[in-house]
mmCIF file of C-alpha atoms in Angstrom:
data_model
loop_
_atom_site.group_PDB
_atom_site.id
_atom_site.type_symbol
_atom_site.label_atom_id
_atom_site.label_comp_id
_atom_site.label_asym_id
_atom_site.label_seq_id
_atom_site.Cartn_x
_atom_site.Cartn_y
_atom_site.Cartn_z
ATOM 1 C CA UNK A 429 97.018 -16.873 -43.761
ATOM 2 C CA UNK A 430 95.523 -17.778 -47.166
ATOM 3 C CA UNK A 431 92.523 -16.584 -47.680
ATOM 4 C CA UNK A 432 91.510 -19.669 -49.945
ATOM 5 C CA UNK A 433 91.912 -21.681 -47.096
ATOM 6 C CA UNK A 434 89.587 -19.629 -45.322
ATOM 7 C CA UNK A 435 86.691 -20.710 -47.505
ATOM 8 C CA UNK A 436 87.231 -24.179 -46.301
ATOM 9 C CA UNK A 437 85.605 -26.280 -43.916
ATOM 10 C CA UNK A 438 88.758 -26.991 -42.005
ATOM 11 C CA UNK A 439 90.520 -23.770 -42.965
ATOM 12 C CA UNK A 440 86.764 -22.215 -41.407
ATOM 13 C CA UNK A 441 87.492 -24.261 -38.727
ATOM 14 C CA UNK A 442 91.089 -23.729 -37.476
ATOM 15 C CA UNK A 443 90.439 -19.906 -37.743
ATOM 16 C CA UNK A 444 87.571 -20.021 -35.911
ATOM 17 C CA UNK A 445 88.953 -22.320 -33.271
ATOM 18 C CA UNK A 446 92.153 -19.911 -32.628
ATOM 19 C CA UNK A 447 90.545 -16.987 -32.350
ATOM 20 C CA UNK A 448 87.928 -18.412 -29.997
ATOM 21 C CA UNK A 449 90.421 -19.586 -28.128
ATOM 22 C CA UNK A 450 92.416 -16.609 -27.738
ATOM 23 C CA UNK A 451 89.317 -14.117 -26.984
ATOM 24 C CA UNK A 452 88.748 -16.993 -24.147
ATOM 25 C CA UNK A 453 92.676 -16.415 -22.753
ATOM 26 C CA UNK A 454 91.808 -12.647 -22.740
ATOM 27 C CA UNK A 455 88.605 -12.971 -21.030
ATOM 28 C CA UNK A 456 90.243 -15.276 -18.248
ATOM 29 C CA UNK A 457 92.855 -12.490 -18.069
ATOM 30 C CA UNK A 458 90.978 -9.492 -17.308
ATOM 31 C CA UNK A 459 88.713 -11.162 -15.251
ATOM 32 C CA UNK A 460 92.102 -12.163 -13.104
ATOM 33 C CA UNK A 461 93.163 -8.405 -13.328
ATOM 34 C CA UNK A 462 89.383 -7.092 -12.186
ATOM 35 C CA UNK A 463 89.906 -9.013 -9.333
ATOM 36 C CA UNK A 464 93.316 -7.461 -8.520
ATOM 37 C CA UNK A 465 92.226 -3.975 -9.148
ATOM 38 C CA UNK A 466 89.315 -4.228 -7.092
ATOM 39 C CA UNK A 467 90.984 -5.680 -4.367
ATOM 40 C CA UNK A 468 93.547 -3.411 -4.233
ATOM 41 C CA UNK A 469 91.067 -0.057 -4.637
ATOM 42 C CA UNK A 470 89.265 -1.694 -1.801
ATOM 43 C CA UNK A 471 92.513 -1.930 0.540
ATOM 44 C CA UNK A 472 93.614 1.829 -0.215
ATOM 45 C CA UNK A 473 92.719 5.095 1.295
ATOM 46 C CA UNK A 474 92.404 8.336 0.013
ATOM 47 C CA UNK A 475 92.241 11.604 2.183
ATOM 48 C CA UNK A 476 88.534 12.113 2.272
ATOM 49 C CA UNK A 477 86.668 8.953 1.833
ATOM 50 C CA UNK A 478 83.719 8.074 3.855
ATOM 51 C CA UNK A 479 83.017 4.537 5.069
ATOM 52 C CA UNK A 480 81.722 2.866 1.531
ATOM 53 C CA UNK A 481 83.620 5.254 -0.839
ATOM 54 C CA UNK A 482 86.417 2.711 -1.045
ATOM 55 C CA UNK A 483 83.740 -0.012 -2.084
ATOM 56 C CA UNK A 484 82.029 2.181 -5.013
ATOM 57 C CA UNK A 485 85.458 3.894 -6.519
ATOM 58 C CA UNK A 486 86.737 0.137 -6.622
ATOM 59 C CA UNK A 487 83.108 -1.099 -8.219
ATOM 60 C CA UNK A 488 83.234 1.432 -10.615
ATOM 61 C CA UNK A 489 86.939 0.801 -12.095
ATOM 62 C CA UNK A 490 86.905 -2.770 -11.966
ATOM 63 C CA UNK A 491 83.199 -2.978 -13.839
ATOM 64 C CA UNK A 492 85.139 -1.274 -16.660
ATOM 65 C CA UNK A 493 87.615 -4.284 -16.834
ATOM 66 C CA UNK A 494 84.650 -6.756 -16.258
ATOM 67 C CA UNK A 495 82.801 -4.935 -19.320
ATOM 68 C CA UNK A 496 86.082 -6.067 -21.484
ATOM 69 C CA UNK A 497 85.823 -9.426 -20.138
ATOM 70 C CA UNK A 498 82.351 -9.695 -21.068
ATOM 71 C CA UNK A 499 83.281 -8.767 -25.102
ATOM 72 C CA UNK A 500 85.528 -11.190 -24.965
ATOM 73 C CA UNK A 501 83.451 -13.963 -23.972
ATOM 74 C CA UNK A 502 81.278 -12.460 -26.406
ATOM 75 C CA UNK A 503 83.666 -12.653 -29.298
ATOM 76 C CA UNK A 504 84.516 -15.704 -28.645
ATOM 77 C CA UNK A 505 81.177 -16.633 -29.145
ATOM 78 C CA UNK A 506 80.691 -14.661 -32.059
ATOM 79 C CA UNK A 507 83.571 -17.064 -33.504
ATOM 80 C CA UNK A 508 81.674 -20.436 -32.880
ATOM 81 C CA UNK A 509 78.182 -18.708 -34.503
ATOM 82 C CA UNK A 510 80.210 -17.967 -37.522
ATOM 83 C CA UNK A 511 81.844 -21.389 -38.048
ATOM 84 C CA UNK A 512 78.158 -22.726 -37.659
ATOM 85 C CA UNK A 513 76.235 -19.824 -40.077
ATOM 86 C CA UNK A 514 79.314 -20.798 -42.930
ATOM 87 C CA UNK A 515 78.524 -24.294 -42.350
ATOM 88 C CA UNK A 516 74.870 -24.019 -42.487
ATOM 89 C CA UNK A 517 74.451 -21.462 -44.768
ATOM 90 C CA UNK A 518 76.976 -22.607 -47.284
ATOM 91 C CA UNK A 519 78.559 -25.845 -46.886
ATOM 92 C CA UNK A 520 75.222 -27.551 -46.266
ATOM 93 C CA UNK A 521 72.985 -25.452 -48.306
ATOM 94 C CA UNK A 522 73.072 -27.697 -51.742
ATOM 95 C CA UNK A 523 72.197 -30.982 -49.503
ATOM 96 C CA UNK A 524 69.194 -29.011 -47.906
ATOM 97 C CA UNK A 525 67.785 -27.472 -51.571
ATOM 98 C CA UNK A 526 68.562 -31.369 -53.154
ATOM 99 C CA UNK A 527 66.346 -32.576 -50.129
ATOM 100 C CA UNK A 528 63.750 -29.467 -50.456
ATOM 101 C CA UNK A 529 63.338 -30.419 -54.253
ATOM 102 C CA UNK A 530 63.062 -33.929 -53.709
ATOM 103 C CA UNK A 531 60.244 -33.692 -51.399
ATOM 104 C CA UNK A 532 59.087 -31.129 -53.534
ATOM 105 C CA UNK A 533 58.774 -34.091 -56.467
ATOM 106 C CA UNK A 534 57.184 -36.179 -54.350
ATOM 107 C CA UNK A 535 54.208 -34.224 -52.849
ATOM 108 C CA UNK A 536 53.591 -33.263 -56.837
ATOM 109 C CA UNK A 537 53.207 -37.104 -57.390
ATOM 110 C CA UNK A 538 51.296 -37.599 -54.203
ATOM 111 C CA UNK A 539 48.779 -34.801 -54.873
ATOM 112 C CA UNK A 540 48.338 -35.844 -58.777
ATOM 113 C CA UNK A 541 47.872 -39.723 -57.944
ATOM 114 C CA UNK A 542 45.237 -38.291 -55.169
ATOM 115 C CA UNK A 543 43.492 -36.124 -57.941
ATOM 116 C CA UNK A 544 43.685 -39.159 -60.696
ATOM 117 C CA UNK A 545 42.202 -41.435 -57.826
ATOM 118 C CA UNK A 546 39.229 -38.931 -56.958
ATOM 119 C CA UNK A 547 38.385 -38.674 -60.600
ATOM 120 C CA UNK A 548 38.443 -42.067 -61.042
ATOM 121 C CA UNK A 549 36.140 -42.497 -58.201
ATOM 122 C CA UNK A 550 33.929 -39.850 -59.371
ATOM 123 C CA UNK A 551 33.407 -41.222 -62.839
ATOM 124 C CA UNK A 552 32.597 -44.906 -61.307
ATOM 125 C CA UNK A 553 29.854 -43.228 -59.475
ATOM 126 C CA UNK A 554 28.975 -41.749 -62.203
ATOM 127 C CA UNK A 555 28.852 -44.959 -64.312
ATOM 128 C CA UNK A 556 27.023 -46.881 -61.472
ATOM 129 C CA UNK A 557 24.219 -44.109 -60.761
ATOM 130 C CA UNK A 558 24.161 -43.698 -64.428
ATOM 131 C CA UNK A 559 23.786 -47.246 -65.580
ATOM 132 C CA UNK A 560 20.970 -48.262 -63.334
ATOM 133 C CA UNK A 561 22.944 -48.878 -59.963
ATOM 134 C CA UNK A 562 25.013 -51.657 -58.977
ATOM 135 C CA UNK A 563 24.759 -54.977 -60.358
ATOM 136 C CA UNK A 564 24.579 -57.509 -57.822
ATOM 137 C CA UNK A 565 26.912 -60.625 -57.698
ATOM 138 C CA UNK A 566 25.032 -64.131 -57.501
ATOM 139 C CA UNK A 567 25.296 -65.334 -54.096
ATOM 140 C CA UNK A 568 26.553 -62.516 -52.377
ATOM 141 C CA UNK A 569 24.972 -61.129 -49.119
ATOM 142 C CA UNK A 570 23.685 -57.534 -49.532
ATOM 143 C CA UNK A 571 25.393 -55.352 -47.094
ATOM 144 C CA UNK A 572 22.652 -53.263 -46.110
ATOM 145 C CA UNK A 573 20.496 -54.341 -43.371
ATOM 146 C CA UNK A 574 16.701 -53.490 -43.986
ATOM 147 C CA UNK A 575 15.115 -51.053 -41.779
ATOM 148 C CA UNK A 576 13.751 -51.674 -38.476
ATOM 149 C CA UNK A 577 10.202 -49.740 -37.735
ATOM 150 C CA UNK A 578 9.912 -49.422 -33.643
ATOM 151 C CA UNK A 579 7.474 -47.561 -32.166
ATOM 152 C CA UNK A 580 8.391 -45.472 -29.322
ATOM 153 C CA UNK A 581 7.568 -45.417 -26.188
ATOM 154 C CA UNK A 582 6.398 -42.309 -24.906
ATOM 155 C CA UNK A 583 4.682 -41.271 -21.883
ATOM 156 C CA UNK A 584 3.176 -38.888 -23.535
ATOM 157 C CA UNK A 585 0.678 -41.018 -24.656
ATOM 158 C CA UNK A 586 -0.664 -42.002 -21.055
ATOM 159 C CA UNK A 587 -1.595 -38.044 -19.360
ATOM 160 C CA UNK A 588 -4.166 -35.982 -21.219
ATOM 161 C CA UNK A 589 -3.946 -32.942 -23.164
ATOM 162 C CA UNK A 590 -3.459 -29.588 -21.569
ATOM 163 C CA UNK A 591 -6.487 -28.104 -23.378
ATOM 164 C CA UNK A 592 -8.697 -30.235 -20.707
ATOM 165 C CA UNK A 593 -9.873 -32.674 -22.964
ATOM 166 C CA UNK A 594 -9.275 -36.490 -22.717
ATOM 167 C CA UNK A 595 -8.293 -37.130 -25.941
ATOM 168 C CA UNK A 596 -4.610 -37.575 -27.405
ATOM 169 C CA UNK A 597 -3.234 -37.125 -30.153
ATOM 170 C CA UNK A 598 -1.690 -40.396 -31.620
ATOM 171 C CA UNK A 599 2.175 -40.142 -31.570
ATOM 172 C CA UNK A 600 3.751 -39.830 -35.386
ATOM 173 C CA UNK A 601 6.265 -42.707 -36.536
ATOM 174 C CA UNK A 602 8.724 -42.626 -39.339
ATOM 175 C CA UNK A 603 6.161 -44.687 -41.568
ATOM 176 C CA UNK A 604 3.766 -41.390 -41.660
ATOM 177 C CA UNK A 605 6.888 -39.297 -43.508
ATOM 178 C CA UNK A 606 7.923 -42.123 -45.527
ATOM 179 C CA UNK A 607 5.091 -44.179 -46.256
ATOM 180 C CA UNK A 608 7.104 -46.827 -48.209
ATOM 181 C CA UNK A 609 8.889 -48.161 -44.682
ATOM 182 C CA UNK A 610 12.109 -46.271 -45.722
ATOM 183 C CA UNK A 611 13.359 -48.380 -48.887
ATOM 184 C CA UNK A 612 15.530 -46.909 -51.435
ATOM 185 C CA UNK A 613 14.359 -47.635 -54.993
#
């Protein structure tokens, strides 16, 4: 085999894909022969055995066949992972750092057209607190709604105090923190 080929996607590929499929014809074989042998251990008789001893010595020799089978399977699995590590690690790698850097570009632009935008909104606040406020347009409607002064309606008002004395004590509205009614100058 050339070993330039090897570091090929399809020369990768063909490798891969024979010796998974041998290590997959091995596997199938000794799991065949397991069978046999334990069958067979199970059918014969030596001078001495108790009633399970056929069962356990055939167990015990055909688990060593099974543990074969098993590595097999498990090379052959080992074949497909490194078809998919070459092609993820090394065939693909330049698409995912183009991608990476890309996206890498474009959060940089994001995050300094969000900073140029914040600034910019910072130093029209500062212009409009600085100048006097905003100017109003002729003819527009303001968009603040004046306030509303309710006074609440407490029962409180209606039992006396618990000191025993008739009198009580005359419930506190907004207008006695802000005696203006709340405006903004």
């Amino acid at each position: 085999m050339d070993i330039n080929a090897l570091f090929t996607d399809e020369g990768l590929r063909a490798f891969t894909s024979t010796v998974r499929d041998q290590h997959m014809k091995d596997a199938t074989q000794y799991g065949q022969i397991a069978d046999i042998v334990r069958r067979r251990l199970e059918s014969e008789k030596i001078d001495g055995d108790r009633w399970l001893s056929k069962k356990v010595r055939a167990w015990k020799v055909s688990r060593q066949v099974r543990a074969m089978e098993k590595a097999s399977k498990d090379a052959a699995s080992a074949a497909e992972a490194l078809y998919a590590t070459y092609v993820n690690e090394v065939l693909e790698l330049p698409q995912r750092r183009a991608l990476a850097a890309a996206r890498k570009t474009e959060r940089r632009q994001n995050r300094q057209a969000a900073a140029g935008a914040a600034v910019a909104k910072s130093l029209q606040k500062s212009v409009t607190s600085l100048s006097g406020g905003p100017t109003e347009v002729p003819g527009q409607v303001p968009q603040a709604r004046p306030a509303e002064f309710v006074t609440p309606d407490s029962p409180w008002e209606q039992w006396p105090m618990a000191s025993g004395g008739d009198h009580v004590a005359p419930t506190r509205t907004i207008n006695d923190y802000f005696p203006n009614g709340g405006e903004r100058r």
